[in-house]
Amino acid sequence: MTKILLEVVPRDIDTLLSEVKFVKNNFSQISGINIPDLLRFETRSWVAASEIKNIFPNVIPHLRAIDFDLDNCGDIIEYLQNNQISSVVVIKGDPPTDMSKRVYPTTSIKMIKKLKKEISNLKVYAAVDQYRVGIKDEFDYIEMKKDAGADGFLTQPFFDLRLIDIFTEKLRGMEVYIGISPVITEKSQSYWESRNRAYFPKDFKLTMDWNVQFTKEVISYCSKNELNMYLMPIRLNLEAYLNNLFK
């Protein structure tokens, strides 16, 4: 059965708990929570995960590889173990814009290896960025992450089923979560195109109806192909979006 994660931003603990409880009580289709690690907020993803894991046991915090010195990362290892966080997703991470926070030359590959070595029962997901480089280069990167011990993958949001088909062929046999993010403003589309080099098909429309219909098509596709998905509703009314999608 297809599992559907919801990405929830940890702006603060009270808001996070309120949103997660609302989702748990109203949308049984959501089976887990995915938490990004955003430096502009005080609450780190793994702390947020420990706060909500009693509500959603399937909670997956992001870990930014460049934030960790692999020779001195005992604190995060201990935190994950002590708080019984069972899954994480490792991303490379972007350097802080003002470089006020120290970063390290730690790659996703090295971080995945370290986590699998230190916590054998931890499920470590890796990221797929289908827009970062050419498809062949990203496929090679996927293989490197598999070799490093990745248990599965979470992708960047897709906006075209044809591109999903290309990448899921490569990911066949792995536990995969296909990312979906509604885009309903020109500013949001510009962000995805300029910052993330995302591809939008010719029939794409900046409407909730188009985005909801596309998401439903992806849910159907994932169900037929033994894939999972995660929803990333950025700056949207969460209740309105999920009601449109599931009710």
Tab-separated table of N, CA, C and O in Angstrom, residues 23-114:
chain	number	residue	atom	x	y	z
A	23	VAL	N	-3.608	16.995	11.486
A	23	VAL	CA	-3.493	16.031	10.381
A	23	VAL	C	-3.826	14.618	10.869
A	23	VAL	O	-4.568	13.875	10.215
A	24	LYS	N	-3.298	14.246	12.026
A	24	LYS	CA	-3.536	12.909	12.569
A	24	LYS	C	-5.022	12.661	12.794
A	24	LYS	O	-5.532	11.559	12.517
A	25	ASN	N	-5.722	13.667	13.271
A	25	ASN	CA	-7.138	13.512	13.621
A	25	ASN	C	-8.086	13.599	12.427
A	25	ASN	O	-9.240	13.181	12.529
A	26	ASN	N	-7.606	14.141	11.307
A	26	ASN	CA	-8.511	14.405	10.197
A	26	ASN	C	-8.163	13.719	8.878
A	26	ASN	O	-9.032	13.620	8.008
A	27	PHE	N	-6.933	13.247	8.743
A	27	PHE	CA	-6.530	12.694	7.455
A	27	PHE	C	-5.765	11.386	7.659
A	27	PHE	O	-4.546	11.367	7.781
A	28	SER	N	-6.515	10.312	7.683
A	28	SER	CA	-5.901	8.996	7.907
A	28	SER	C	-5.021	8.573	6.738
A	28	SER	O	-4.215	7.641	6.856
A	29	GLN	N	-5.148	9.265	5.600
A	29	GLN	CA	-4.323	8.921	4.435
A	29	GLN	C	-2.847	9.254	4.666
A	29	GLN	O	-1.970	8.677	4.016
A	30	ILE	N	-2.571	10.180	5.578
A	30	ILE	CA	-1.186	10.571	5.873
A	30	ILE	C	-0.598	9.583	6.872
A	30	ILE	O	-1.104	9.418	7.985
A	31	SER	N	0.466	8.902	6.475
A	31	SER	CA	1.036	7.845	7.316
A	31	SER	C	2.301	8.263	8.046
A	31	SER	O	2.814	7.520	8.883
A	32	GLY	N	2.826	9.447	7.737
A	32	GLY	CA	4.052	9.868	8.402
A	32	GLY	C	4.360	11.329	8.125
A	32	GLY	O	3.701	11.977	7.296
A	33	ILE	N	5.353	11.842	8.824
A	33	ILE	CA	5.736	13.245	8.723
A	33	ILE	C	7.216	13.348	8.334
A	33	ILE	O	8.063	12.623	8.849
A	34	ASN	N	7.468	14.270	7.421
A	34	ASN	CA	8.817	14.541	6.916
A	34	ASN	C	9.179	15.966	7.362
A	34	ASN	O	8.413	16.902	7.130
A	35	ILE	N	10.325	16.138	8.047
A	35	ILE	CA	10.647	17.439	8.633
A	35	ILE	C	11.936	18.003	8.048
A	35	ILE	O	13.027	17.457	8.271
A	36	PRO	N	11.857	19.104	7.300
A	36	PRO	CA	13.074	19.737	6.773
A	36	PRO	C	13.866	20.410	7.884
A	36	PRO	O	13.307	20.759	8.928
A	37	ASP	N	15.155	20.580	7.665
A	37	ASP	CA	16.012	21.256	8.633
A	37	ASP	C	16.359	22.626	8.057
A	37	ASP	O	17.209	22.742	7.170
A	38	LEU	N	15.693	23.657	8.552
A	38	LEU	CA	15.822	25.002	8.002
A	38	LEU	C	16.518	25.905	9.007
A	38	LEU	O	16.028	26.110	10.118
A	39	LEU	N	17.640	26.472	8.607
A	39	LEU	CA	18.471	27.232	9.532
A	39	LEU	C	17.813	28.517	10.014
A	39	LEU	O	18.224	29.075	11.037
A	40	ARG	N	16.813	28.994	9.292
A	40	ARG	CA	16.167	30.238	9.728
A	40	ARG	C	15.240	30.027	10.927
A	40	ARG	O	14.770	31.002	11.524
A	41	PHE	N	14.995	28.776	11.286
A	41	PHE	CA	14.200	28.486	12.473
A	41	PHE	C	15.092	27.893	13.567
A	41	PHE	O	16.073	27.210	13.275
A	42	GLU	N	14.727	28.139	14.813
A	42	GLU	CA	15.548	27.677	15.931
A	42	GLU	C	15.455	26.162	16.130
A	42	GLU	O	16.413	25.529	16.555
A	43	THR	N	14.298	25.592	15.839
A	43	THR	CA	14.096	24.168	16.102
A	43	THR	C	14.714	23.324	15.001
A	43	THR	O	14.309	23.411	13.832
A	44	ARG	N	15.695	22.498	15.356
A	44	ARG	CA	16.304	21.626	14.367
A	44	ARG	C	15.381	20.436	14.096
A	44	ARG	O	14.544	20.063	14.913
A	45	SER	N	15.553	19.841	12.956
A	45	SER	CA	14.623	18.804	12.502
A	45	SER	C	14.551	17.603	13.444
A	45	SER	O	13.474	17.056	13.688
A	46	TRP	N	15.698	17.193	13.976
A	46	TRP	CA	15.713	16.002	14.834
A	46	TRP	C	15.052	16.290	16.189
A	46	TRP	O	14.461	15.392	16.778
A	47	VAL	N	15.132	17.526	16.647
A	47	VAL	CA	14.430	17.903	17.882
A	47	VAL	C	12.924	17.894	17.627
A	47	VAL	O	12.142	17.380	18.438
A	48	ALA	N	12.525	18.458	16.501
A	48	ALA	CA	11.107	18.441	16.127
A	48	ALA	C	10.599	17.009	16.013
A	48	ALA	O	9.491	16.688	16.460
A	49	ALA	N	11.415	16.132	15.433
A	49	ALA	CA	11.009	14.730	15.267
A	49	ALA	C	10.761	14.066	16.612
A	49	ALA	O	9.798	13.303	16.775
A	50	SER	N	11.606	14.355	17.589
A	50	SER	CA	11.443	13.746	18.915
A	50	SER	C	10.164	14.230	19.591
A	50	SER	O	9.581	13.523	20.408
A	51	GLU	N	9.701	15.446	19.228
A	51	GLU	CA	8.492	16.006	19.830
A	51	GLU	C	7.223	15.372	19.271
A	51	GLU	O	6.194	15.332	19.955
A	52	ILE	N	7.268	14.913	18.022
A	52	ILE	CA	6.028	14.431	17.404
A	52	ILE	C	5.998	12.922	17.163
A	52	ILE	O	5.000	12.404	16.677
A	53	LYS	N	7.061	12.205	17.513
A	53	LYS	CA	7.093	10.786	17.165
A	53	LYS	C	6.047	9.956	17.921
A	53	LYS	O	5.705	8.852	17.485
A	54	ASN	N	5.534	10.491	19.042
A	54	ASN	CA	4.449	9.789	19.731
A	54	ASN	C	3.118	9.972	19.020
A	54	ASN	O	2.168	9.217	19.249
A	55	ILE	N	3.038	10.983	18.159
A	55	ILE	CA	1.830	11.209	17.364
A	55	ILE	C	1.946	10.469	16.032
A	55	ILE	O	1.031	9.773	15.608
A	56	PHE	N	3.087	10.646	15.382
A	56	PHE	CA	3.389	9.946	14.131
A	56	PHE	C	4.716	9.195	14.315
A	56	PHE	O	5.785	9.789	14.190
A	57	PRO	N	4.665	7.902	14.646
A	57	PRO	CA	5.911	7.151	14.805
A	57	PRO	C	6.801	7.199	13.565
A	57	PRO	O	8.018	7.168	13.661
A	58	ASN	N	6.158	7.267	12.392
A	58	ASN	CA	6.921	7.362	11.145
A	58	ASN	C	7.235	8.828	10.878
A	58	ASN	O	6.523	9.519	10.152
A	59	VAL	N	8.305	9.320	11.505
A	59	VAL	CA	8.721	10.705	11.321
A	59	VAL	C	10.161	10.702	10.815
A	59	VAL	O	11.017	9.987	11.343
A	60	ILE	N	10.417	11.471	9.761
A	60	ILE	CA	11.723	11.431	9.096
A	60	ILE	C	12.328	12.837	9.063
A	60	ILE	O	11.961	13.655	8.212
A	61	PRO	N	13.240	13.143	9.983
A	61	PRO	CA	13.906	14.444	9.935
A	61	PRO	C	15.011	14.479	8.889
A	61	PRO	O	15.645	13.457	8.607
A	62	HIS	N	15.222	15.658	8.301
A	62	HIS	CA	16.338	15.861	7.380
A	62	HIS	C	17.614	16.133	8.175
A	62	HIS	O	17.582	16.846	9.181
A	63	LEU	N	18.728	15.601	7.712
A	63	LEU	CA	20.045	15.942	8.257
A	63	LEU	C	20.880	16.534	7.136
A	63	LEU	O	21.050	15.917	6.085
A	64	ARG	N	21.396	17.742	7.356
A	64	ARG	CA	22.247	18.411	6.379
A	64	ARG	C	23.690	17.940	6.589
A	64	ARG	O	24.296	18.241	7.618
A	65	ALA	N	24.236	17.219	5.639
A	65	ALA	CA	25.570	16.630	5.803
A	65	ALA	C	26.620	17.683	6.139
A	65	ALA	O	27.513	17.443	6.977
A	66	ILE	N	26.551	18.861	5.520
A	66	ILE	CA	27.596	19.866	5.716
A	66	ILE	C	27.589	20.464	7.126
A	66	ILE	O	28.533	21.169	7.499
A	67	ASP	N	26.560	20.169	7.917
A	67	ASP	CA	26.517	20.679	9.295
A	67	ASP	C	27.295	19.809	10.270
A	67	ASP	O	27.438	20.170	11.445
A	68	PHE	N	27.817	18.680	9.804
A	68	PHE	CA	28.416	17.725	10.730
A	68	PHE	C	29.877	17.423	10.398
A	68	PHE	O	30.216	17.134	9.246
A	69	ASP	N	30.699	17.480	11.430
A	69	ASP	CA	32.087	17.041	11.359
A	69	ASP	C	32.093	15.560	11.717
A	69	ASP	O	31.797	15.185	12.861
A	70	LEU	N	32.394	14.713	10.770
A	70	LEU	CA	32.269	13.276	10.999
A	70	LEU	C	33.200	12.740	12.082
A	70	LEU	O	32.971	11.661	12.617
A	71	ASP	N	34.237	13.482	12.419
A	71	ASP	CA	35.133	13.066	13.501
A	71	ASP	C	34.614	13.504	14.870
A	71	ASP	O	35.160	13.080	15.899
A	72	ASN	N	33.589	14.343	14.867
A	72	ASN	CA	33.051	14.846	16.131
A	72	ASN	C	31.529	14.993	16.044
A	72	ASN	O	30.977	16.068	16.265
A	73	CYS	N	30.879	13.913	15.685
A	73	CYS	CA	29.420	13.981	15.530
A	73	CYS	C	28.701	13.067	16.516
A	73	CYS	O	27.603	12.582	16.248
A	74	GLY	N	29.335	12.843	17.658
A	74	GLY	CA	28.733	11.982	18.662
A	74	GLY	C	27.407	12.493	19.193
A	74	GLY	O	26.528	11.699	19.557
A	75	ASP	N	27.237	13.823	19.217
A	75	ASP	CA	26.011	14.396	19.780
A	75	ASP	C	24.779	13.992	18.973
A	75	ASP	O	23.750	13.609	19.539
A	76	ILE	N	24.869	14.089	17.639
A	76	ILE	CA	23.703	13.745	16.829
A	76	ILE	C	23.445	12.237	16.861
A	76	ILE	O	22.289	11.793	16.912
A	77	ILE	N	24.498	11.443	16.892
A	77	ILE	CA	24.336	9.986	16.998
A	77	ILE	C	23.616	9.641	18.293
A	77	ILE	O	22.652	8.864	18.310
A	78	GLU	N	24.080	10.255	19.379
A	78	GLU	CA	23.488	9.985	20.697
A	78	GLU	C	22.040	10.457	20.754
A	78	GLU	O	21.179	9.766	21.318
A	79	TYR	N	21.766	11.618	20.141
A	79	TYR	CA	20.404	12.148	20.175
A	79	TYR	C	19.444	11.217	19.435
A	79	TYR	O	18.344	10.917	19.933
A	80	LEU	N	19.837	10.769	18.264
A	80	LEU	CA	18.974	9.873	17.492
A	80	LEU	C	18.709	8.576	18.251
A	80	LEU	O	17.583	8.072	18.268
A	81	GLN	N	19.741	8.048	18.904
A	81	GLN	CA	19.590	6.807	19.651
A	81	GLN	C	18.733	7.000	20.898
A	81	GLN	O	17.805	6.229	21.150
A	82	ASN	N	19.039	8.035	21.673
A	82	ASN	CA	18.326	8.250	22.934
A	82	ASN	C	16.854	8.570	22.725
A	82	ASN	O	16.013	8.261	23.575
A	83	ASN	N	16.539	9.207	21.593
A	83	ASN	CA	15.158	9.576	21.329
A	83	ASN	C	14.454	8.603	20.394
A	83	ASN	O	13.334	8.875	19.947
A	84	GLN	N	15.113	7.504	20.112
A	84	GLN	CA	14.529	6.412	19.326
A	84	GLN	C	13.947	6.904	18.003
A	84	GLN	O	12.852	6.507	17.596
A	85	ILE	N	14.707	7.771	17.352
A	85	ILE	CA	14.332	8.216	16.011
A	85	ILE	C	14.807	7.151	15.027
A	85	ILE	O	15.996	6.870	14.934
A	86	SER	N	13.870	6.561	14.315
A	86	SER	CA	14.179	5.357	13.544
A	86	SER	C	14.558	5.619	12.098
A	86	SER	O	15.077	4.730	11.429
A	87	SER	N	14.273	6.843	11.593
A	87	SER	CA	14.551	7.143	10.189
A	87	SER	C	15.038	8.576	10.037
A	87	SER	O	14.602	9.471	10.772
A	88	VAL	N	15.941	8.787	9.078
A	88	VAL	CA	16.379	10.134	8.706
A	88	VAL	C	16.555	10.163	7.194
A	88	VAL	O	16.662	9.119	6.549
A	89	VAL	N	16.571	11.375	6.640
A	89	VAL	CA	16.970	11.528	5.244
A	89	VAL	C	18.172	12.462	5.224
A	89	VAL	O	18.162	13.521	5.855
A	90	VAL	N	19.213	12.043	4.539
A	90	VAL	CA	20.443	12.827	4.456
A	90	VAL	C	20.460	13.630	3.165
A	90	VAL	O	20.302	13.077	2.073
A	91	ILE	N	20.635	14.936	3.306
A	91	ILE	CA	20.820	15.810	2.149
A	91	ILE	C	22.173	16.496	2.290
A	91	ILE	O	22.732	16.556	3.390
A	92	LYS	N	22.694	17.013	1.204
A	92	LYS	CA	23.981	17.707	1.288
A	92	LYS	C	23.846	18.983	2.094
A	92	LYS	O	24.639	19.258	2.985
A	93	GLY	N	22.840	19.805	1.779
A	93	GLY	CA	22.621	21.063	2.467
A	93	GLY	C	23.315	22.224	1.778
A	93	GLY	O	24.434	22.085	1.290
A	94	ASP	N	22.647	23.369	1.756
A	94	ASP	CA	23.229	24.586	1.193
A	94	ASP	C	23.936	25.367	2.288
A	94	ASP	O	23.435	25.449	3.417
A	95	PRO	N	25.090	25.963	1.999
A	95	PRO	CA	25.785	26.784	3.000
A	95	PRO	C	24.907	27.963	3.425
A	95	PRO	O	24.118	28.471	2.618
A	96	PRO	N	25.006	28.413	4.686
A	96	PRO	CA	24.259	29.602	5.127
A	96	PRO	C	24.622	30.798	4.257
A	96	PRO	O	25.782	30.957	3.859
A	97	THR	N	23.646	31.646	3.947
A	97	THR	CA	23.902	32.784	3.064
A	97	THR	C	24.911	33.761	3.657
A	97	THR	O	25.679	34.388	2.926
A	98	ASP	N	24.905	33.897	4.992
A	98	ASP	CA	25.854	34.826	5.616
A	98	ASP	C	27.048	34.109	6.250
A	98	ASP	O	27.887	34.743	6.885
A	99	MET	N	27.107	32.804	6.094
A	99	MET	CA	28.194	31.980	6.642
A	99	MET	C	28.378	32.191	8.142
A	99	MET	O	29.480	32.089	8.684
A	100	SER	N	27.278	32.491	8.841
A	100	SER	CA	27.347	32.691	10.289
A	100	SER	C	27.455	31.369	11.033
A	100	SER	O	27.821	31.339	12.202
A	101	LYS	N	27.126	30.289	10.365
A	101	LYS	CA	27.181	28.967	10.978
A	101	LYS	C	28.262	28.134	10.299
A	101	LYS	O	28.370	28.130	9.082
A	102	ARG	N	29.039	27.454	11.102
A	102	ARG	CA	30.136	26.672	10.555
A	102	ARG	C	29.616	25.472	9.777
A	102	ARG	O	28.662	24.815	10.179
A	103	VAL	N	30.244	25.216	8.649
A	103	VAL	CA	29.925	24.035	7.861
A	103	VAL	C	31.203	23.253	7.599
A	103	VAL	O	32.313	23.755	7.804
A	104	TYR	N	31.024	22.016	7.136
A	104	TYR	CA	32.150	21.100	6.966
A	104	TYR	C	32.103	20.468	5.574
A	104	TYR	O	31.055	20.434	4.935
A	105	PRO	N	33.229	19.942	5.113
A	105	PRO	CA	33.260	19.313	3.773
A	105	PRO	C	32.702	17.891	3.777
A	105	PRO	O	33.248	16.994	3.136
A	106	THR	N	31.627	17.690	4.515
A	106	THR	CA	31.011	16.364	4.632
A	106	THR	C	30.014	16.167	3.501
A	106	THR	O	29.121	16.982	3.309
A	107	THR	N	30.171	15.107	2.774
A	107	THR	CA	29.265	14.803	1.674
A	107	THR	C	28.122	13.916	2.161
A	107	THR	O	28.194	13.291	3.224
A	108	SER	N	27.063	13.859	1.359
A	108	SER	CA	25.954	12.960	1.681
A	108	SER	C	26.428	11.513	1.772
A	108	SER	O	26.006	10.762	2.659
A	109	ILE	N	27.316	11.132	0.856
A	109	ILE	CA	27.831	9.756	0.834
A	109	ILE	C	28.515	9.414	2.154
A	109	ILE	O	28.261	8.365	2.766
A	110	LYS	N	29.393	10.312	2.611
A	110	LYS	CA	30.124	10.073	3.861
A	110	LYS	C	29.187	10.046	5.065
A	110	LYS	O	29.363	9.254	5.992
A	111	MET	N	28.192	10.917	5.048
A	111	MET	CA	27.252	10.976	6.170
A	111	MET	C	26.403	9.717	6.236
A	111	MET	O	26.145	9.179	7.321
A	112	ILE	N	25.957	9.236	5.084
A	112	ILE	CA	25.178	7.999	5.050
A	112	ILE	C	26.000	6.847	5.606
A	112	ILE	O	25.528	6.061	6.443
A	113	LYS	N	27.251	6.725	5.157
A	113	LYS	CA	28.124	5.650	5.642
A	113	LYS	C	28.312	5.722	7.146
A	113	LYS	O	28.281	4.706	7.854
A	114	LYS	N	28.537	6.938	7.659
A	114	LYS	CA	28.768	7.132	9.089
A	114	LYS	C	27.554	6.713	9.905
A	114	LYS	O	27.664	5.989	10.905
